XYZ file of C-alpha atoms in Angstrom:
671
model
C 86.115 105.254 103.601
C 85.359 102.351 100.829
C 84.718 99.574 102.351
C 80.679 98.193 102.724
C 78.931 99.642 104.780
C 75.847 98.514 106.296
C 72.892 99.962 107.990
C 69.507 99.321 107.891
C 66.159 101.550 107.408
C 66.194 104.312 109.929
C 65.176 106.667 110.986
C 66.896 109.213 114.022
C 69.705 110.774 114.947
C 72.215 110.880 112.621
C 75.288 108.773 112.667
C 78.008 111.894 114.228
C 80.129 110.970 111.433
C 78.591 109.180 107.983
C 82.323 107.882 106.302
C 82.983 109.034 102.908
C 82.500 105.512 100.780
C 83.507 104.186 97.941
C 85.241 106.810 95.477
C 85.065 103.454 92.405
C 80.878 103.985 92.489
C 81.601 107.325 92.155
C 84.075 107.074 89.087
C 81.928 104.575 87.348
C 78.301 106.451 87.390
C 80.062 109.955 85.900
C 82.069 106.668 83.565
C 78.184 105.676 82.272
C 77.099 108.394 82.084
C 80.064 110.690 79.798
C 81.580 107.888 78.214
C 80.711 107.466 73.795
C 78.746 104.288 73.165
C 81.125 104.243 70.287
C 84.285 103.210 72.456
C 83.061 102.446 75.647
C 85.879 104.952 76.701
C 85.733 108.848 77.951
C 88.116 110.994 75.311
C 89.967 112.872 78.226
C 92.286 113.590 74.771
C 89.572 115.404 73.849
C 90.083 118.066 76.634
C 93.552 119.808 74.792
C 90.975 120.323 71.152
C 88.695 122.012 73.386
C 91.332 124.312 75.648
C 91.967 125.294 71.659
C 88.513 125.752 70.774
C 88.093 127.932 73.872
C 91.131 129.981 73.621
C 89.540 130.877 70.495
C 86.649 132.173 71.085
C 88.147 133.889 74.397
C 90.277 135.546 71.259
C 87.184 136.748 69.365
C 84.863 137.685 72.742
C 87.905 140.169 73.336
C 87.844 141.380 69.514
C 83.927 142.250 69.595
C 82.671 145.655 70.462
C 79.873 144.640 72.901
C 79.942 141.503 75.399
C 76.866 139.277 76.844
C 74.884 140.066 79.526
C 76.982 136.863 80.374
C 79.471 137.677 79.705
C 79.389 140.970 81.976
C 78.420 139.257 84.581
C 80.259 139.152 88.087
C 81.374 136.344 89.445
C 82.858 135.257 93.565
C 84.984 132.879 94.564
C 82.791 131.201 97.460
C 84.981 128.240 97.974
C 84.607 126.222 100.002
C 88.560 127.991 101.596
C 88.882 125.468 104.623
C 87.852 122.310 102.142
C 90.221 120.666 99.959
C 89.866 117.639 98.026
C 91.874 114.227 97.261
C 95.311 115.196 97.359
C 97.708 112.349 95.317
C 100.727 113.740 95.103
C 102.927 116.665 97.086
C 105.894 118.357 96.185
C 108.453 119.882 98.467
C 110.257 122.848 96.221
C 114.019 122.011 96.334
C 114.622 125.780 96.065
C 112.976 126.787 99.104
C 115.995 125.264 101.625
C 112.630 126.186 104.546
C 110.177 124.085 102.981
C 107.762 126.249 103.082
C 107.102 126.308 99.231
C 104.687 122.881 97.744
C 103.417 121.873 94.968
C 99.953 119.872 94.961
C 98.078 118.062 92.398
C 94.959 117.186 92.724
C 92.264 114.672 90.322
C 89.980 117.374 90.005
C 91.389 120.277 90.346
C 94.378 120.605 88.541
C 97.595 121.778 89.788
C 98.602 124.228 92.881
C 100.870 125.751 94.670
C 101.498 128.109 97.549
C 105.110 129.691 98.772
C 103.913 129.767 102.854
C 102.929 126.236 102.848
C 103.662 125.917 106.063
C 101.262 128.763 107.296
C 98.727 128.614 109.144
C 96.244 129.866 106.693
C 98.000 129.529 103.363
C 98.144 131.596 99.967
C 97.127 128.809 97.596
C 97.930 129.532 93.851
C 96.140 127.742 90.864
C 98.953 127.334 87.882
C 96.999 127.118 84.631
C 93.659 127.150 84.462
C 93.346 124.368 81.590
C 95.068 121.945 84.281
C 91.876 121.963 86.506
C 90.821 119.416 83.697
C 93.294 116.647 84.619
C 93.446 114.486 87.085
C 96.903 114.997 88.588
C 99.061 111.482 90.806
C 102.083 113.003 90.421
C 104.166 115.326 91.594
C 108.949 114.958 90.482
C 111.766 117.515 89.969
C 114.946 116.624 87.770
C 117.767 116.690 90.850
C 120.499 116.868 88.042
C 118.453 120.401 87.146
C 115.722 120.893 89.518
C 114.448 123.064 86.534
C 112.866 120.488 85.381
C 108.909 119.442 86.522
C 106.761 116.050 85.550
C 104.045 115.565 86.799
C 101.965 112.477 85.415
C 97.965 112.869 84.819
C 95.265 109.580 85.922
C 94.152 107.870 88.746
C 94.446 104.443 87.981
C 94.134 102.515 91.260
C 90.513 101.762 90.132
C 90.060 98.472 88.731
C 87.750 100.117 85.853
C 89.307 102.295 82.490
C 87.362 105.582 83.777
C 89.330 108.032 85.339
C 91.871 108.254 82.313
C 94.793 110.890 81.986
C 96.480 113.292 79.447
C 99.504 111.369 79.766
C 102.678 113.240 80.538
C 103.060 117.200 81.437
C 106.648 119.254 81.519
C 107.947 122.135 83.209
C 111.659 123.165 82.202
C 111.163 126.876 83.591
C 110.532 125.590 87.646
C 106.736 125.126 86.958
C 105.410 128.147 85.386
C 104.130 126.612 82.247
C 103.934 123.267 81.195
C 103.603 121.598 77.918
C 102.013 118.143 77.618
C 104.601 115.371 76.153
C 103.972 113.963 72.577
C 105.208 111.294 73.615
C 102.862 110.050 75.891
C 100.234 112.035 74.448
C 97.281 109.114 74.654
C 95.477 108.453 72.187
C 97.719 108.007 70.168
C 100.218 106.489 73.070
C 97.650 105.167 74.917
C 100.084 103.792 78.090
C 100.361 106.996 79.385
C 96.857 107.030 79.986
C 97.463 106.483 83.889
C 100.473 107.177 84.853
C 100.672 106.059 88.643
C 104.396 107.122 89.301
C 106.552 109.744 88.498
C 110.804 108.561 89.922
C 113.386 110.153 88.260
C 117.313 108.817 88.675
C 119.131 110.911 91.077
C 122.360 110.719 88.496
C 121.031 110.311 84.962
C 118.106 112.130 85.151
C 116.076 109.387 83.799
C 112.612 109.184 83.876
C 110.475 106.273 84.979
C 106.163 106.235 84.790
C 104.530 103.516 86.313
C 101.774 102.767 84.466
C 99.034 100.978 83.853
C 100.762 98.809 81.235
C 104.372 98.471 82.332
C 107.098 101.270 83.561
C 108.650 103.090 81.126
C 111.883 104.618 80.911
C 112.931 107.615 79.063
C 116.792 108.906 78.704
C 115.794 112.306 77.651
C 113.821 114.399 79.818
C 110.836 112.897 77.974
C 111.249 113.198 74.683
C 111.039 109.353 73.660
C 109.674 106.460 76.330
C 110.705 102.775 76.472
C 109.343 100.134 78.282
C 111.463 98.310 80.532
C 109.608 96.338 82.552
C 105.753 94.481 81.594
C 105.084 91.365 83.007
C 102.064 90.299 80.969
C 98.966 92.155 82.235
C 100.451 93.195 85.178
C 99.621 97.340 85.829
C 101.813 98.703 87.380
C 101.453 100.940 90.555
C 104.987 101.841 92.494
C 108.865 103.391 91.378
C 110.580 104.843 93.805
C 114.742 105.340 93.443
C 117.048 104.802 96.348
C 119.866 107.610 96.781
C 121.616 105.595 95.371
C 120.256 105.142 92.157
C 118.536 101.290 92.749
C 115.270 101.664 91.932
C 112.005 99.571 93.233
C 108.539 98.973 91.568
C 105.200 97.752 93.022
C 103.666 95.635 90.508
C 100.007 94.512 90.534
C 97.078 96.968 91.121
C 94.406 94.075 91.865
C 95.637 91.930 91.288
C 98.427 89.401 92.545
C 102.147 91.161 91.141
C 104.995 91.710 92.626
C 107.986 93.983 93.691
C 111.064 93.954 91.591
C 114.356 95.471 91.753
C 116.402 97.526 88.988
C 120.428 98.487 90.561
C 121.387 98.814 86.581
C 118.754 101.354 85.612
C 116.336 100.368 84.913
C 117.834 97.234 82.182
C 117.531 93.790 83.558
C 115.243 93.332 86.662
C 114.851 90.974 89.785
C 111.398 89.923 90.849
C 112.598 89.831 94.565
C 109.238 87.534 96.021
C 110.447 84.782 93.508
C 114.116 85.260 94.240
C 114.940 82.247 96.833
C 115.595 83.388 100.211
C 114.276 87.411 100.034
C 111.499 86.953 102.924
C 109.038 88.699 100.518
C 105.717 86.818 100.293
C 105.148 84.767 97.650
C 103.141 85.279 94.915
C 100.676 82.899 95.071
C 99.181 84.538 98.294
C 97.815 87.138 96.104
C 98.011 90.722 96.460
C 96.483 93.345 95.186
C 98.583 96.571 95.945
C 102.457 96.948 96.741
C 103.668 100.672 98.019
C 107.170 100.978 98.459
C 109.086 104.023 100.968
C 112.988 104.343 100.393
C 114.998 106.402 103.702
C 116.688 109.065 102.489
C 119.583 108.840 105.159
C 120.481 105.210 104.153
C 120.331 103.762 100.918
C 120.552 100.166 101.326
C 117.097 100.597 103.891
C 113.791 99.806 101.791
C 110.488 98.950 103.194
C 106.870 97.676 101.782
C 103.458 97.484 102.377
C 101.862 94.509 100.601
C 98.033 94.168 100.877
C 95.892 90.511 100.156
C 93.715 90.075 97.950
C 91.020 91.265 100.976
C 92.378 94.876 100.565
C 93.461 94.129 104.155
C 97.740 94.976 104.282
C 99.372 91.709 104.741
C 102.550 92.957 106.205
C 104.965 95.313 105.662
C 108.536 94.387 104.770
C 112.164 96.043 105.660
C 115.207 95.115 103.875
C 118.440 96.422 105.333
C 120.747 95.473 102.219
C 119.139 97.532 99.592
C 116.840 95.219 98.406
C 118.696 91.532 99.137
C 117.017 90.102 101.943
C 114.141 90.823 104.522
C 112.285 90.987 107.330
C 108.024 91.474 108.473
C 107.965 94.267 110.494
C 105.056 94.460 113.067
C 102.062 96.809 111.398
C 99.878 98.866 113.187
C 97.114 96.649 115.279
C 94.182 96.298 113.478
C 93.274 96.743 109.884
C 94.972 100.119 109.347
C 93.982 100.336 106.245
C 90.117 99.613 107.216
C 89.802 97.122 103.813
C 91.271 99.889 101.390
C 94.438 99.367 100.332
C 94.042 98.907 97.215
C 92.927 103.141 97.048
C 94.429 104.540 100.160
C 97.701 103.864 101.006
C 101.151 105.669 101.553
C 104.493 105.512 103.359
C 107.166 108.073 103.633
C 110.444 107.824 106.152
C 112.219 110.520 107.483
C 114.654 112.178 106.113
C 117.260 112.423 109.093
C 116.615 108.541 110.389
C 115.503 105.887 108.327
C 113.738 104.021 112.300
C 111.087 107.047 111.883
C 108.254 106.171 109.319
C 104.592 107.069 108.671
C 102.502 104.354 107.263
C 98.754 106.614 105.887
C 95.254 104.272 105.375
C 92.272 105.402 106.805
C 94.535 107.247 109.519
C 98.414 108.233 110.172
C 100.122 105.005 112.390
C 104.251 106.381 113.500
C 106.925 104.616 114.480
C 110.622 106.044 115.659
C 111.714 102.333 116.415
C 111.323 100.909 113.213
C 114.555 98.076 112.997
C 113.872 97.007 117.009
C 114.251 93.160 117.111
C 114.179 90.988 119.959
C 117.088 88.368 119.873
C 116.328 84.866 121.198
C 119.217 82.105 120.563
C 118.429 81.753 116.470
C 115.428 83.664 116.088
C 114.861 87.020 116.058
C 110.981 88.532 116.653
C 110.740 92.471 115.476
C 109.831 94.437 118.419
C 108.442 97.828 116.198
C 105.828 99.991 118.047
C 103.136 101.906 116.543
C 101.234 104.971 116.886
C 98.236 106.436 115.528
C 98.739 110.224 115.511
C 95.990 110.900 113.728
C 91.305 109.901 113.539
C 89.409 110.984 111.161
C 86.497 111.388 112.752
C 87.802 113.985 115.664
C 86.279 117.727 115.232
C 88.267 119.331 112.830
C 89.511 121.915 114.951
C 91.350 119.083 117.041
C 95.016 118.082 116.372
C 94.811 114.779 115.657
C 92.226 115.790 113.342
C 93.307 114.756 109.441
C 90.971 113.908 106.498
C 90.739 110.367 106.092
C 91.980 108.409 103.185
C 95.778 109.347 103.157
C 97.630 109.575 99.825
C 100.413 110.763 100.186
C 102.847 111.071 103.203
C 106.496 114.029 102.068
C 108.886 114.855 104.695
C 110.527 118.447 104.515
C 113.830 118.406 103.570
C 116.605 119.973 105.998
C 120.685 120.017 106.056
C 121.847 119.500 109.255
C 119.603 118.487 112.444
C 116.578 116.090 113.084
C 113.625 116.353 110.672
C 111.043 116.729 112.365
C 108.371 118.967 109.189
C 106.377 116.669 107.063
C 102.683 117.137 104.281
C 100.065 115.025 104.043
C 98.135 114.287 101.180
C 94.235 113.126 101.515
C 90.879 112.909 100.169
C 90.243 115.817 102.563
C 93.282 118.202 100.402
C 96.524 118.856 102.893
C 98.027 118.356 106.419
C 101.210 119.973 107.852
C 103.562 118.717 111.125
C 105.917 120.336 112.700
C 106.513 117.853 114.565
C 106.454 114.804 112.443
C 108.538 112.732 114.144
C 106.903 112.537 117.967
C 104.314 110.302 118.715
C 102.804 113.060 119.834
C 102.616 115.037 116.490
C 99.965 117.294 116.591
C 98.306 118.150 112.998
C 96.899 121.338 111.326
C 94.747 121.923 107.595
C 96.284 123.514 105.545
C 93.781 123.606 103.175
C 93.164 127.762 103.138
C 91.728 128.943 99.270
C 92.960 125.419 97.928
C 89.610 125.088 96.341
C 89.528 121.785 94.277
C 86.201 120.494 96.373
C 83.779 118.635 94.093
C 79.979 120.182 94.397
C 77.324 117.618 93.502
C 74.494 119.725 93.998
C 73.910 123.407 96.257
C 70.651 124.050 97.753
C 69.426 127.974 97.811
C 67.661 129.767 100.529
C 64.420 131.347 99.888
C 65.074 134.595 101.784
C 68.748 134.546 103.145
C 71.147 135.440 100.332
C 73.792 134.591 102.354
C 72.880 130.893 103.566
C 72.917 127.991 100.929
C 73.626 124.194 101.073
C 76.494 122.442 98.763
C 76.800 118.381 98.717
C 79.984 117.532 97.654
C 82.213 113.691 96.862
C 83.693 112.420 100.071
C 84.240 115.678 101.817
C 80.005 115.869 102.943
C 77.205 118.929 102.496
C 78.947 122.241 103.493
C 76.883 125.102 104.788
C 77.523 128.504 103.958
C 76.424 131.484 106.101
C 78.968 134.220 105.588
C 78.498 137.641 103.295
C 81.443 137.819 101.454
C 82.875 134.837 102.407
C 84.170 131.654 101.702
C 84.518 129.260 105.171
C 81.639 127.175 105.289
C 80.778 124.520 108.256
C 79.938 121.041 107.778
C 75.955 120.306 107.605
C 76.666 116.288 107.918
C 79.935 114.222 106.954
C 80.208 111.257 104.707
C 79.450 111.662 100.528
C 78.088 114.821 100.514
C 75.360 114.790 97.139
C 71.822 116.432 96.643
C 70.735 118.934 98.730
C 67.383 121.104 99.382
C 66.135 123.330 101.570
C 62.255 124.299 101.568
C 61.284 127.254 99.831
C 58.319 127.797 101.762
C 59.202 126.493 105.290
C 63.108 127.267 104.884
C 63.633 125.046 108.734
C 63.439 122.121 106.962
C 66.419 121.557 104.680
C 67.355 118.218 103.480
C 70.785 116.699 102.494
C 71.917 113.280 100.806
C 74.263 110.962 101.615
C 74.978 107.740 99.516
C 72.250 105.768 97.861
C 69.094 106.128 99.504
C 70.168 107.702 102.257
C 68.902 111.503 103.714
C 68.958 113.801 106.576
C 66.666 115.249 107.096
C 66.669 118.999 109.512
C 63.507 120.944 110.769
C 65.798 123.648 112.891
C 67.016 124.984 109.723
C 70.192 123.146 109.599
C 71.080 123.292 113.906
C 71.254 119.492 113.518
C 70.390 116.737 111.415
C 68.237 113.827 111.679
C 68.978 110.565 109.543
C 66.239 108.960 106.957
C 67.158 106.700 105.345
C 64.505 104.772 102.411
C 67.274 102.389 101.152
C 71.582 102.219 101.393
C 70.859 99.812 98.169
C 68.586 101.288 95.984
C 69.291 103.971 93.752
C 72.462 105.178 92.058
C 75.771 105.533 94.258
C 74.578 109.632 94.039
C 71.105 109.603 93.788
C 69.218 111.746 91.526
C 66.788 113.377 93.730
C 64.029 116.589 93.524
C 62.197 117.871 95.955
C 58.256 119.629 95.956
C 58.149 122.465 98.100
C 54.537 122.729 97.687
C 53.705 119.300 98.965
C 56.377 118.320 100.759
C 57.884 115.211 98.957
C 61.004 113.806 98.158
C 61.403 112.121 95.084
C 64.570 110.183 93.640
C 65.509 107.405 91.392
C 65.227 103.605 92.697
C 65.461 100.538 91.907
C 65.760 99.595 87.451
C 62.810 101.334 86.096
C 61.625 102.754 89.227
C 61.507 105.604 91.701
C 60.712 106.936 94.468
C 58.558 109.418 96.872
C 58.638 110.310 100.491
C 55.365 112.241 100.952
C 55.132 114.967 104.095
C 59.015 114.259 104.040
C 59.347 117.744 106.943
C 57.912 114.579 109.383
C 56.789 111.810 107.668
C 59.058 108.060 108.693
C 61.027 106.536 106.190
C 58.552 103.652 106.698
C 56.464 105.853 104.789
C 58.814 105.546 101.045
C 56.687 104.057 98.360
C 58.275 103.262 94.998
C 57.064 103.367 91.480
C 57.470 101.427 88.626
C 58.425 103.836 84.652
C 58.062 101.550 82.357
C 60.146 97.924 82.540
C 63.574 98.661 80.328
C 63.235 102.378 81.011
C 66.952 101.926 83.146
C 67.857 103.375 86.542
C 67.091 107.308 86.568
C 70.042 109.803 86.378
C 67.820 112.822 86.246
C 64.572 114.166 88.493
C 62.869 117.720 88.704
C 59.731 118.183 89.566
C 57.513 120.812 87.645
C 57.582 124.557 88.648
C 54.270 124.697 86.983
C 52.440 121.557 88.328
C 52.724 119.838 91.854
C 52.436 116.362 91.053
C 53.487 116.924 87.710
C 57.241 114.891 87.492
C 60.169 114.995 84.551
C 62.572 111.759 85.179
C 65.418 111.455 82.713
C 66.748 107.558 82.856
C 70.134 105.604 81.515
C 70.727 102.531 79.202
C 71.472 99.076 81.494
C 75.262 99.828 81.244
C 76.141 95.611 82.641
C 74.800 94.156 78.696
C 77.534 93.776 76.605
C 75.249 96.564 73.859
C 73.375 99.258 75.779
C 70.216 100.401 74.774
C 68.740 104.348 74.739
C 67.864 106.479 78.041
C 65.006 107.892 78.624
C 62.234 111.303 79.302
C 59.230 110.524 81.405
C 56.832 112.967 82.157
C 54.685 111.496 85.631
C 51.571 113.301 86.151
C 49.880 113.097 89.289
C 53.276 111.718 90.408
C 52.188 112.063 94.471
C 49.396 109.920 93.980
C 48.147 106.582 94.399
C 47.234 106.083 90.565
C 50.768 108.246 88.676
C 50.622 107.924 85.287
C 53.912 107.957 82.839
C 54.061 109.282 79.087
C 57.758 108.808 77.385
C 58.866 111.518 76.192
C 61.521 110.842 74.762
C 63.897 108.128 73.389
C 67.556 108.948 73.389
C 70.178 107.111 70.694
C 71.815 103.673 72.035
C 73.905 103.977 74.780
C 73.406 107.561 76.169
C 72.212 108.820 78.641
C 69.826 111.685 79.869
C 71.521 113.884 82.421
C 69.255 117.633 82.704
C 65.942 118.096 81.909
C 65.273 121.759 82.251
C 60.862 123.150 82.845
C 60.050 126.475 81.462
C 58.313 128.690 84.046
C 54.661 129.181 82.692
C 54.826 126.466 80.352
C 55.195 122.138 81.179
C 55.403 121.774 77.233
C 58.234 123.590 77.096
C 61.904 121.498 78.026
C 65.101 121.664 77.953
C 66.807 117.991 78.050
C 70.731 117.599 77.455
C 72.988 113.449 76.658
C 75.825 114.321 79.031
C 78.003 111.142 76.898
C 80.470 112.451 74.451
C 79.367 112.170 71.204
C 76.336 113.277 72.362
C 75.615 115.863 69.181
C 71.880 116.229 69.891
C 69.836 118.623 72.839
C 66.621 118.728 72.508
C 63.791 121.640 72.813
């Protein structure tokens, strides 16, 4: 989850469930290391140019008479096949009446399709390899022509200009091929860097896009766009269209916005929060996100969640007259958004019952009596009741387990009877329920082959070729043990990061959580205990290395410093010490232990990005790194605004180094 953690330095039994925490900080870290110093942005639009160049190189390679050693190497997909990743968009294919054909858009793995998604072990196929580079946030089809589909890119829910997309993409052959709409292609069209939501008017086929700069409408299937709602400086978070064509827009992301309505295809708009007698909260209340859900079976029934500036749910509002008047209904007990309503917030109304409604935050909650009230004279009191149907910390094999942080809830439509099936998208991929309309609903993961997990690092075993560890964003550190298999078990939870297996004594293993918090195993990974050196020092994903010869753990600490933990296989957390690299060195971005000299360390840094004009990153060599008096030597100063992303040392010769810079426009690699 994203709420601030409060831990103390400790050593002891591992928390049974470390929580995924603050993806915005992970994105900030990635942003700083990749942004172009000249523009202060990450030029995602260059991916299109890179794709064309890659295709050209592949054609040239195919024409060669002999392949290189690398190109002829045999690669095997290792998954994990049972672990997903962050999915923000789900679409049940309208051409499949069974609801088995499902499309999933991930923010780090592109577009995927399954034709047996309800199966316990579905098959997922990646659509277009280039799309794996796109942060997909929305998927819709045109009800007037279901062969036309649109997807929106760019994750704009963060208060950070980091997760840029590449506009809107369109398919006219039911998802077989996709083309970027030039009318939305950055950088020429900056309004479409982040498309939070797409919606298509069911009668006219008009397309609406909620972006960070406003609400845009296309009347010609994406060829041209017009801004139809642009309150000054307000980011658009959601757009939904009821079955009668009424459009509702949740405006405001991490800022005070409002709920807007249009009954004439977006020509004119009404601010419902400022409309007298609407029953909605005044805009002075302050809220960070508004999520909307329309009931497919009742065009007049609409729900809206308002989250406050503290990122908790202010209230859930319901209208039964198409948005003219609204009333508060009971919300789930406690803070079901867990203080992260700006990030993970979802609603979904049953297609056959307007009173059956899911809300998702940290977990899923279900009501089947949304409009229940008690009448006392002229007053009515909501009697809506909620049932928490999932628990993120439950066993992953439990029927009530679904990964934390929900982003989309999509029911499977039916032509008759009661809708019972639904898909759920979260930071852990796709889940499914065949009895979703029941307060005793059961759930199953549908991530088999949905290979979209974001990995930071892995650790190989010195003798067991089937055993290795891999640290993943928001999906813990995964343990591989199967010969040729892709199924993993979770070694440690929360956000996974750097991990290590002692190359001399492999019973000692280390995984990382966020900042300088680690987990240690002394029994070959069977169990881990906490080794929290600091809950605040270091980077969010903290650069770390481990020396199997001296059993010393090294990593980033506070600005200008790195830490060392000698005898890390047995040492207490209090044994940690930190070393000054140099004043102005910056935060550590990379740590490499020399393979040739036990007490030699190479450290890369990044500049201070909090200032208007960041300085340079550096590379340092640290001799006598584990001693009381280490010697620090500056080897290289990068251009201003550049981060050192890695340093590699030649086996047998410490004088031969390869260094890389991670920022775009960083044209120099050093050898």
